[in-house]
Short mmCIF file of C-alpha atoms in Angstrom, two decimals:
data_model
loop_
_atom_site.label_atom_id
_atom_site.label_comp_id
_atom_site.label_asym_id
_atom_site.label_seq_id
_atom_site.Cartn_x
_atom_site.Cartn_y
_atom_site.Cartn_z
CA LYS A 1 76.83 56.69 92.80
CA PRO A 2 79.78 58.54 94.42
CA LYS A 3 78.96 61.38 96.83
CA ASN A 4 80.99 64.50 97.52
CA LEU A 5 82.16 64.84 101.11
CA GLY A 6 84.28 67.95 100.75
CA TYR A 7 81.33 70.31 100.48
CA SER A 8 80.90 69.94 104.25
CA VAL A 9 83.67 72.58 104.47
CA LEU A 10 81.67 74.94 102.23
CA LYS A 11 78.54 74.22 104.27
CA LYS A 12 80.28 75.07 107.54
CA ILE A 13 81.29 78.51 106.25
CA TYR A 14 77.89 79.05 104.59
CA ASN A 15 76.18 78.44 107.95
CA GLU A 16 78.48 80.99 109.60
CA LEU A 17 77.24 83.71 107.23
CA GLY A 18 73.79 83.93 108.87
CA ILE A 19 71.92 83.70 105.58
CA LYS A 20 69.42 81.13 106.87
CA GLU A 21 68.03 83.58 109.44
CA VAL A 22 67.46 86.22 106.75
CA LEU A 23 65.62 83.73 104.55
CA ASN A 24 63.49 82.43 107.41
CA GLU A 25 62.45 85.97 108.29
CA ALA A 26 61.67 86.79 104.66
CA THR A 27 59.45 83.72 104.18
CA LYS A 28 57.86 83.62 107.63
CA ASN A 29 54.42 84.79 106.50
CA SER A 30 54.64 83.74 102.86
CA LYS A 31 52.93 80.89 101.04
CA ILE A 32 56.21 79.45 99.75
CA GLN A 33 56.02 75.65 99.80
CA PHE A 34 59.77 74.98 99.61
CA ASP A 35 62.76 75.63 101.88
CA LEU A 36 64.44 78.73 100.42
CA ASN A 37 67.64 78.21 102.40
CA GLU A 38 67.90 74.61 101.25
CA ILE A 39 67.71 75.71 97.62
CA LEU A 40 70.08 78.68 97.96
CA SER A 41 72.73 76.64 99.79
CA PHE A 42 72.34 73.88 97.18
CA LEU A 43 72.89 76.37 94.33
CA VAL A 44 75.94 77.83 96.10
CA PHE A 45 77.56 74.42 96.69
CA MET A 46 76.89 73.27 93.14
CA ARG A 47 78.22 76.58 91.77
CA VAL A 48 81.56 75.75 93.42
CA LEU A 49 81.67 71.99 92.88
CA LYS A 50 80.01 71.52 89.50
CA PRO A 51 79.17 74.89 87.92
CA GLY A 52 76.61 75.05 85.15
CA SER A 53 72.98 75.93 84.53
CA LYS A 54 70.28 75.55 87.16
CA LYS A 55 69.01 72.47 85.32
CA ASP A 56 72.51 70.97 85.29
CA ALA A 57 72.72 71.54 89.04
CA TYR A 58 69.36 69.84 89.61
CA ASP A 59 70.27 66.90 87.35
CA ASN A 60 73.44 66.36 89.42
CA ARG A 61 71.76 66.77 92.82
CA ASP A 62 72.77 63.23 93.85
CA LEU A 63 76.33 64.53 94.19
CA LEU A 64 75.40 65.86 97.64
CA PHE A 65 74.49 63.81 100.72
CA GLU A 66 71.26 65.60 101.57
CA ASN A 67 68.03 64.64 99.89
CA CYS A 68 66.83 67.52 97.74
CA ASN A 69 63.22 68.07 98.75
CA PHE A 70 62.45 70.47 95.93
CA SER A 71 61.78 70.40 92.20
CA LEU A 72 63.45 72.20 89.29
CA ASP A 73 60.45 74.54 89.16
CA ASP A 74 61.01 75.32 92.85
CA ILE A 75 64.57 76.40 92.00
CA TYR A 76 63.31 78.93 89.47
CA ARG A 77 60.63 80.12 91.89
CA SER A 78 63.30 80.61 94.54
CA LEU A 79 65.18 83.01 92.24
CA THR A 80 62.12 85.26 92.28
CA SER A 81 61.95 85.13 96.09
CA LEU A 82 65.67 85.83 96.57
CA ASN A 83 65.88 88.98 94.46
CA PRO A 84 64.14 91.44 96.86
CA ILE A 85 66.42 90.47 99.77
CA GLN A 86 69.81 90.33 98.06
CA GLU A 87 71.05 93.58 99.62
CA LYS A 88 69.99 92.37 103.07
CA ILE A 89 71.93 89.14 102.47
CA GLN A 90 75.03 91.15 101.51
CA LYS A 91 74.75 93.16 104.72
CA THR A 92 74.18 90.04 106.84
CA ILE A 93 77.29 88.39 105.40
CA TRP A 94 79.27 91.49 106.38
CA GLU A 95 77.87 91.54 109.91
CA ASN A 96 78.73 87.88 110.47
CA THR A 97 82.27 88.03 109.05
CA LYS A 98 83.65 91.47 109.94
CA ASP A 99 84.90 90.50 113.41
CA LYS A 100 85.50 86.78 112.92
CA TYR A 101 87.76 87.43 109.94
CA ASN A 102 89.12 90.85 111.04
CA ARG A 103 87.89 92.46 107.85
CA ASP A 104 89.59 95.77 107.04
CA THR A 105 87.71 98.48 105.11
CA SER A 106 90.27 101.26 105.59
CA THR A 107 91.04 100.50 101.93
CA THR A 108 88.45 99.19 99.47
CA TYR A 109 88.86 98.06 95.87
CA TYR A 110 86.33 98.60 93.10
CA ASP A 111 86.16 97.40 89.52
CA CYS A 112 83.62 96.37 86.89
CA THR A 113 83.29 93.49 84.48
CA ASN A 114 80.55 92.13 82.26
CA TYR A 115 78.91 88.79 81.53
CA TYR A 116 77.49 87.78 78.18
CA PHE A 117 74.23 86.09 77.21
CA GLU A 118 73.93 83.95 74.11
CA ILE A 119 70.92 85.82 72.74
CA GLU A 120 70.46 87.98 69.65
CA TYR A 121 68.50 90.97 70.94
CA ASN A 122 68.62 93.48 73.77
CA ASP A 123 66.03 93.39 76.53
CA GLU A 124 63.45 96.13 76.15
CA ASP A 125 62.85 98.71 78.90
CA LYS A 126 59.42 98.66 80.53
CA TYR A 127 57.74 102.08 80.81
CA GLU A 128 55.22 103.63 83.19
CA LEU A 129 51.77 103.67 81.55
CA ASP A 130 48.65 105.69 82.25
CA CYS A 131 45.16 104.16 82.48
CA ASP A 132 44.84 104.34 78.67
CA GLY A 133 48.07 102.45 78.08
CA ASN A 134 50.07 105.52 77.00
CA ILE A 135 53.68 106.01 78.11
CA ILE A 136 53.99 108.59 80.90
CA LYS A 137 56.70 111.22 80.37
CA ASP A 138 58.48 113.59 82.75
CA ASP A 139 58.55 117.40 82.50
CA ASN A 140 61.34 117.22 79.92
CA GLY A 141 59.43 114.82 77.67
CA ASN A 142 61.49 111.76 78.61
CA PRO A 143 59.56 108.49 79.09
CA LEU A 144 59.46 107.23 82.68
CA ILE A 145 61.13 103.82 82.92
CA LYS A 146 59.46 101.31 85.23
CA GLU A 147 62.12 98.61 84.81
CA LYS A 148 65.29 98.73 82.75
CA GLY A 149 66.16 95.78 80.57
CA LEU A 150 69.44 94.33 81.85
CA ARG A 151 70.75 92.38 78.85
CA LYS A 152 71.97 94.99 76.38
CA ARG A 153 74.85 95.29 73.97
CA GLY A 154 77.83 97.21 75.27
CA PRO A 155 81.65 97.09 75.33
CA GLU A 156 82.05 93.37 76.14
CA LYS A 157 85.51 92.59 77.55
CA ASN A 158 86.25 89.92 74.92
CA LYS A 159 84.73 91.91 72.05
CA ARG A 160 81.79 89.51 71.70
CA PRO A 161 78.66 90.89 69.97
CA ASP A 162 76.24 89.37 72.50
CA PRO A 163 74.12 91.41 74.93
CA ILE A 164 75.75 91.71 78.35
CA VAL A 165 75.09 92.78 81.91
CA GLU A 166 77.60 94.77 83.94
CA MET A 167 78.73 93.94 87.47
CA GLY A 168 80.42 96.36 89.85
CA LEU A 169 82.24 94.64 92.73
CA LEU A 170 83.52 96.27 95.93
CA MET A 171 86.13 94.38 98.00
CA ASP A 172 87.83 95.01 101.33
CA ALA A 173 91.57 95.31 101.99
CA SER A 174 91.80 91.50 102.44
CA GLN A 175 90.29 91.07 98.97
CA ILE A 176 87.07 89.58 100.36
CA PRO A 177 83.97 90.81 98.48
CA LEU A 178 81.87 93.40 100.32
CA SER A 179 79.00 94.10 97.95
CA TYR A 180 78.05 94.20 94.30
CA ASP A 181 75.60 95.79 91.88
CA ILE A 182 74.23 94.65 88.53
CA PHE A 183 73.34 97.20 85.86
CA PRO A 184 72.43 97.20 82.14
CA GLY A 185 75.17 96.35 79.67
CA ASN A 186 74.84 99.60 77.72
CA GLU A 187 75.41 101.87 80.75
CA SER A 188 78.77 103.46 81.50
CA GLU A 189 80.68 101.77 84.32
CA LYS A 190 82.04 105.21 85.28
CA LYS A 191 78.69 106.09 86.90
CA SER A 192 78.45 102.86 88.90
CA LEU A 193 81.03 103.55 91.63
CA ILE A 194 79.30 106.27 93.66
CA PRO A 195 75.92 104.48 94.14
CA ILE A 196 77.50 101.23 95.41
CA LEU A 197 79.96 103.12 97.63
CA LYS A 198 77.18 105.21 99.20
CA ARG A 199 74.91 102.20 99.70
CA THR A 200 77.61 100.01 101.20
CA LYS A 201 78.94 102.66 103.57
CA HIS A 202 75.41 103.45 104.77
CA GLN A 203 74.12 99.88 105.12
CA PHE A 204 77.35 98.49 106.58
CA ASP A 205 77.99 101.55 108.77
CA LEU A 206 81.56 101.94 107.48
CA ASP A 207 84.03 104.65 108.44
CA ARG A 208 86.32 106.52 106.05
CA THR A 209 87.78 104.36 103.30
CA ILE A 210 90.38 104.84 100.57
CA VAL A 211 88.78 103.70 97.32
CA VAL A 212 91.18 102.08 94.85
CA ALA A 213 90.05 101.85 91.25
CA ASP A 214 91.41 101.56 87.74
CA ARG A 215 91.90 104.51 85.41
CA GLY A 216 88.65 103.74 83.57
CA LEU A 217 86.76 104.96 86.66
CA ASN A 218 88.94 108.05 87.11
CA THR A 219 86.44 110.85 86.46
CA SER A 220 85.97 114.33 87.92
CA ASP A 221 82.54 113.47 89.32
CA ASN A 222 83.82 110.32 91.02
CA ILE A 223 86.79 112.08 92.59
CA ILE A 224 84.75 115.00 93.94
CA HIS A 225 81.95 112.75 95.24
CA ILE A 226 84.48 110.57 97.05
CA SER A 227 86.77 113.10 98.68
CA GLY A 228 85.55 116.65 98.15
CA THR A 229 87.70 119.39 96.68
CA SER A 230 90.75 119.46 98.93
CA ILE A 231 93.11 117.26 100.91
CA GLU A 232 91.55 118.63 104.11
CA GLN A 233 88.07 117.58 103.00
CA ALA A 234 89.39 114.18 101.94
CA LYS A 235 90.60 113.57 105.50
CA LYS A 236 86.99 113.84 106.70
CA LEU A 237 85.20 112.17 103.77
CA ASN A 238 86.87 109.35 101.80
CA GLY A 239 90.11 108.98 99.93
CA TYR A 240 91.03 107.55 96.55
CA VAL A 241 93.89 105.92 94.71
CA TYR A 242 93.35 105.81 90.95
CA GLY A 243 95.33 104.81 87.93
CA GLN A 244 95.66 107.62 85.41
CA SER A 245 96.23 107.44 81.67
CA VAL A 246 99.63 108.86 80.72
CA ARG A 247 99.01 109.21 77.00
CA GLY A 248 95.60 110.73 77.62
CA ALA A 249 96.90 113.31 80.13
CA ASP A 250 97.27 117.04 79.44
CA ASP A 251 100.47 118.51 77.98
CA LYS A 252 101.72 119.91 81.31
CA PHE A 253 101.48 116.50 82.95
CA LYS A 254 103.24 114.83 80.01
CA SER A 255 106.06 117.37 80.16
CA TRP A 256 106.52 116.67 83.88
CA ILE A 257 106.68 112.95 83.19
CA LEU A 258 109.55 113.39 80.73
CA GLU A 259 111.61 115.56 83.09
CA ASN A 260 114.55 113.50 84.30
CA ASP A 261 114.26 113.90 88.09
CA TYR A 262 113.35 110.35 89.14
CA THR A 263 114.40 108.45 92.27
CA THR A 264 115.38 104.77 92.16
CA ASP A 265 114.65 102.32 94.98
CA ILE A 266 115.36 98.61 95.08
CA LEU A 267 112.27 96.56 96.00
CA LEU A 268 111.43 92.87 96.13
CA ASP A 269 108.79 91.42 93.84
CA ASP A 270 106.32 88.67 94.85
CA ASN A 271 109.01 86.02 94.25
CA GLY A 272 111.64 87.80 96.36
CA LYS A 273 113.59 89.01 93.32
CA GLU A 274 115.09 92.52 93.40
CA ILE A 275 113.50 95.05 91.05
CA LYS A 276 114.14 98.73 90.37
CA PHE A 277 111.37 101.13 91.34
CA ILE A 278 111.98 104.33 89.34
CA HIS A 279 109.57 107.01 90.50
CA LYS A 280 108.72 110.58 91.46
CA SER A 281 105.70 112.43 92.83
CA ARG A 282 104.28 115.86 93.55
CA ILE A 283 101.26 117.49 95.15
CA TYR A 284 99.42 119.34 92.42
CA PRO A 285 96.23 121.46 92.23
CA LYS A 286 94.23 119.77 89.47
CA LYS A 287 91.53 121.86 87.77
CA MET A 288 88.48 119.74 86.92
CA ARG A 289 85.45 120.44 84.78
CA VAL A 290 82.26 119.08 86.36
CA VAL A 291 78.88 119.20 84.64
CA ARG A 292 75.79 118.30 86.69
CA ASP A 293 72.08 118.89 86.91
CA ASP A 294 70.28 119.63 90.19
CA LYS A 295 70.25 115.93 91.11
CA GLY A 296 74.01 115.57 90.76
CA LYS A 297 73.77 113.72 87.45
CA THR A 298 75.97 114.61 84.50
CA LYS A 299 74.04 116.61 81.93
CA ALA A 300 76.14 117.92 79.07
CA GLY A 301 75.25 121.16 77.34
CA GLN A 302 73.53 122.74 80.33
CA ASP A 303 74.56 125.77 82.39
CA LYS A 304 75.59 123.61 85.37
CA VAL A 305 79.30 123.65 84.53
CA GLN A 306 81.68 124.07 87.43
CA TYR A 307 85.45 124.33 87.45
CA ILE A 308 86.79 122.94 90.70
CA THR A 309 90.41 122.75 91.78
CA VAL A 310 91.25 119.53 93.60
CA ASP A 311 94.51 119.02 95.50
CA GLN A 312 95.97 115.60 94.77
CA LYS A 313 99.24 113.75 94.97
CA GLN A 314 100.44 112.56 91.57
CA MET A 315 102.97 109.74 91.31
CA VAL A 316 104.58 108.38 88.16
CA TYR A 317 106.92 105.43 87.83
CA TYR A 318 108.85 103.77 85.00
CA SER A 319 108.99 100.04 84.30
CA GLN A 320 111.15 98.55 81.56
CA LYS A 321 108.98 95.44 81.61
CA TYR A 322 105.89 97.57 81.01
CA ALA A 323 107.71 99.49 78.27
CA ASP A 324 108.59 96.24 76.48
CA LYS A 325 104.97 95.07 76.73
CA GLN A 326 103.60 98.32 75.32
CA LYS A 327 106.08 98.13 72.45
CA ARG A 328 105.10 94.54 71.63
CA ASP A 329 101.39 95.36 71.78
CA ARG A 330 101.83 98.35 69.48
CA GLU A 331 103.92 96.35 67.00
CA LYS A 332 101.07 93.84 66.68
CA ILE A 333 98.55 96.60 66.01
CA VAL A 334 100.84 98.37 63.52
CA ALA A 335 101.37 95.07 61.70
CA LYS A 336 97.59 94.70 61.45
CA ALA A 337 97.35 98.32 60.26
CA ASN A 338 99.92 97.67 57.51
CA ASP A 339 98.01 94.58 56.43
CA LEU A 340 94.81 96.64 56.29
CA ILE A 341 96.54 99.19 54.04
CA SER A 342 97.83 96.42 51.76
CA HIS A 343 94.60 94.39 51.73
CA PRO A 344 91.69 96.74 52.58
CA GLU A 345 89.18 94.32 51.04
CA LYS A 346 89.81 91.94 53.97
CA TYR A 347 88.68 94.43 56.59
CA SER A 348 85.53 96.17 57.82
CA LYS A 349 84.78 98.48 60.73
CA ALA A 350 84.16 95.45 62.94
CA THR A 351 87.32 93.52 62.00
CA SER A 352 89.65 96.55 62.08
CA TYR A 353 89.18 97.04 65.81
CA GLY A 354 92.13 98.83 67.41
CA VAL A 355 93.88 100.01 64.24
CA ALA A 356 91.83 103.08 63.31
CA GLY A 357 94.15 105.52 65.10
CA TYR A 358 97.20 104.14 63.30
CA VAL A 359 95.88 104.57 59.74
CA ASN A 360 95.51 107.99 58.16
CA ASN A 361 92.33 108.76 56.15
CA LEU A 362 90.56 105.59 57.30
CA LYS A 363 86.79 105.95 56.89
CA PHE A 364 83.94 103.46 56.70
CA VAL A 365 80.63 103.25 54.83
CA LYS A 366 78.02 103.74 57.55
CA SER A 367 75.48 101.29 56.11
CA THR A 368 77.88 98.39 55.43
CA GLY A 369 80.95 99.00 57.60
CA GLU A 370 83.23 98.59 54.56
CA ILE A 371 86.28 100.83 54.04
CA ALA A 372 85.09 103.87 52.11
CA ASP A 373 88.27 104.82 50.23
CA SER A 374 91.37 102.61 50.15
CA ASN A 375 93.49 104.83 47.87
CA ASN A 376 94.86 107.30 50.43
CA LEU A 377 95.58 105.06 53.41
CA SER A 378 98.93 105.37 55.20
CA ILE A 379 100.49 104.63 58.58
CA ASN A 380 100.17 107.39 61.17
CA GLU A 381 103.88 107.75 61.98
CA GLU A 382 103.30 110.80 64.19
CA LYS A 383 101.01 108.84 66.51
CA ILE A 384 103.56 106.04 66.82
CA LYS A 385 106.41 108.45 67.65
CA GLU A 386 104.25 110.25 70.22
CA GLU A 387 103.29 106.99 71.93
CA GLU A 388 106.90 105.77 72.05
CA LYS A 389 107.85 108.73 74.26
CA TYR A 390 105.68 107.43 77.09
CA ASP A 391 106.34 103.69 76.86
CA GLY A 392 106.90 102.25 80.33
CA TYR A 393 105.44 105.14 82.32
CA TYR A 394 102.46 104.61 84.61
CA SER A 395 100.74 107.22 86.73
CA ILE A 396 98.72 106.92 89.93
CA ILE A 397 96.90 109.77 91.66
CA THR A 398 95.65 109.95 95.24
CA SER A 399 94.02 112.21 97.77
CA GLU A 400 96.39 110.84 100.44
CA GLU A 401 99.31 113.28 100.42
CA HIS A 402 100.97 111.50 103.37
CA LEU A 403 101.48 108.24 101.46
CA SER A 404 104.96 107.54 100.15
CA ASP A 405 105.42 106.54 96.52
CA ILE A 406 106.09 102.95 97.59
CA GLU A 407 102.92 102.88 99.68
CA ILE A 408 100.89 104.25 96.76
CA ARG A 409 102.34 101.56 94.49
CA ASN A 410 101.62 98.77 96.96
CA ILE A 411 98.04 99.90 97.58
CA TYR A 412 97.32 100.16 93.87
CA ARG A 413 98.85 96.74 93.13
CA GLY A 414 96.11 95.21 95.29
CA LEU A 415 93.69 96.03 92.47
CA SER A 416 95.08 93.07 90.50
CA LYS A 417 93.37 90.78 93.04
CA ILE A 418 89.94 91.98 91.96
CA GLU A 419 90.83 91.20 88.35
CA GLU A 420 91.84 87.71 89.46
CA THR A 421 88.52 87.47 91.32
CA PHE A 422 86.61 88.16 88.10
CA LYS A 423 88.57 85.36 86.43
CA VAL A 424 87.49 83.02 89.23
CA THR A 425 83.82 83.93 88.73
CA LYS A 426 84.00 83.52 84.95
CA SER A 427 86.20 80.44 84.70
CA GLY A 428 86.15 78.66 88.07
CA LEU A 429 82.51 79.39 88.93
CA GLU A 430 81.43 79.59 85.28
CA ALA A 431 79.13 82.53 85.93
CA ARG A 432 78.87 83.02 82.16
CA PRO A 433 77.12 82.47 79.88
CA VAL A 434 74.06 83.08 82.02
CA TRP A 435 71.20 80.66 81.35
CA VAL A 436 68.35 82.63 82.93
CA SER A 437 66.48 85.49 81.26
CA ARG A 438 64.19 87.39 83.65
CA ASN A 439 65.66 90.36 85.50
CA ASP A 440 64.92 88.91 88.95
CA HIS A 441 66.41 85.56 87.97
CA ILE A 442 69.54 87.23 86.58
CA GLU A 443 69.99 89.20 89.79
CA SER A 444 69.58 86.07 91.92
CA HIS A 445 71.97 84.10 89.73
CA PHE A 446 74.70 86.62 90.55
CA LEU A 447 73.72 86.48 94.22
CA THR A 448 74.59 82.77 94.26
CA CYS A 449 77.88 83.56 92.50
CA PHE A 450 78.64 86.31 95.03
CA ILE A 451 78.00 84.03 98.04
CA SER A 452 80.13 81.30 96.45
CA LEU A 453 82.94 83.79 95.91
CA VAL A 454 82.77 85.05 99.50
CA ILE A 455 82.97 81.47 100.82
CA ILE A 456 85.98 80.71 98.63
CA ARG A 457 87.82 83.85 99.76
CA LEU A 458 87.06 83.12 103.42
CA LEU A 459 88.30 79.57 102.95
CA GLU A 460 91.50 80.87 101.34
CA LYS A 461 92.03 83.16 104.32
CA ARG A 462 91.51 80.30 106.79
CA LEU A 463 94.18 78.40 104.85
CA ASP A 464 96.57 81.38 105.24
CA ASN A 465 96.33 82.12 101.49
CA LYS A 466 98.74 79.27 100.77
CA TYR A 467 96.67 77.61 98.04
CA PRO A 468 95.10 78.85 94.80
CA PHE A 469 91.38 78.51 94.13
CA GLU A 470 91.73 75.58 91.71
CA GLN A 471 93.80 73.53 94.17
CA ILE A 472 91.36 74.14 97.02
CA ILE A 473 88.39 73.01 94.92
CA GLU A 474 90.25 69.93 93.69
#
């Protein structure tokens, strides 16, 4: 049977990461009867070469040259052993690559995605119990959770109904993964940034970084946690570059966007073609409403409301290409809205996704999801006209007042690399659907995906970023 020789390249980089030493230390006094490093490296290589389930990997073990001195059961047992040391492995990878690969954390990129499971029901949370088997509650009457169920229904990226888990990924300026976190699928990704940033900075001993994130993570709490309440504080703490919704902005910001005082520069795109960069910026004191409890967690309805003014640089630019895309996207939704008005019997709350804001008087029966009254439906012309005003405009905000508009644009454009990274994990590494079910096994599955991804990015860098992922693997 043919053997794969190319994985020797993957193995060379894997050995450079120092993972074996961490695993040897972790199992030194244990009763484990298998070689944990042998299994982890095997799972990483197979994740790159022939991605699939753990059983698929084991069934195709003859693809590699080494004899696999472990069983399929040993693979599943290894997932339990790997989970407690995943953060230490992340740190060790950083320590063994930061100098060799000149890794730059002056700018870091953060984004979230989710991975689905082909199951019907959410995982249940496990609660703290007293000696009589009763659930223990805190002073506010809330049950104390011992372990959260990970697989839960949430806003899946492809609108699938399956339970999901969320992943938050932090990358350095060279687009090499730094660290990651996994959290339940029903939790808001907006609250995930600060914990992973704090942990990574502390464990990796990082200096000040400019965090770049998409507009979905642009919240008052995140901004204030990252950089404080002024440009002067941001110089000492961390900085941020965020996308900001134009249509969701306040009226003063929208009015400023429509004022015709833009500057035009000629830039080169990735293919060397000249493009117009139409832009303007200002430093603006932004008033933010922050609601927290004593532990720094958001707690609506309490008397912990603070109004904090944050100095930030706001930049807006116009793109005709983006304007054309927004127009096309809206035309598709409006066409669907018109069809809903003409044929309401074809639609339900689930199948009318995206059109609700474009149809006046659209309501649904709570129990069935059917349209409640189809007699008074009409297109929301006012919404369409309002949206058209802002077609093509995109806004970015930052704590870094010294950055030029072009620098802000270039830094923010790097965020597209993390989106491409998620595509690699989902398509190239086939990290989904996930074929394990226990929390510790799920966590360890994503550890193998993370290590595989790091190796691929390091290999791309050693090849001067001349070749795409698919070509390298081929």
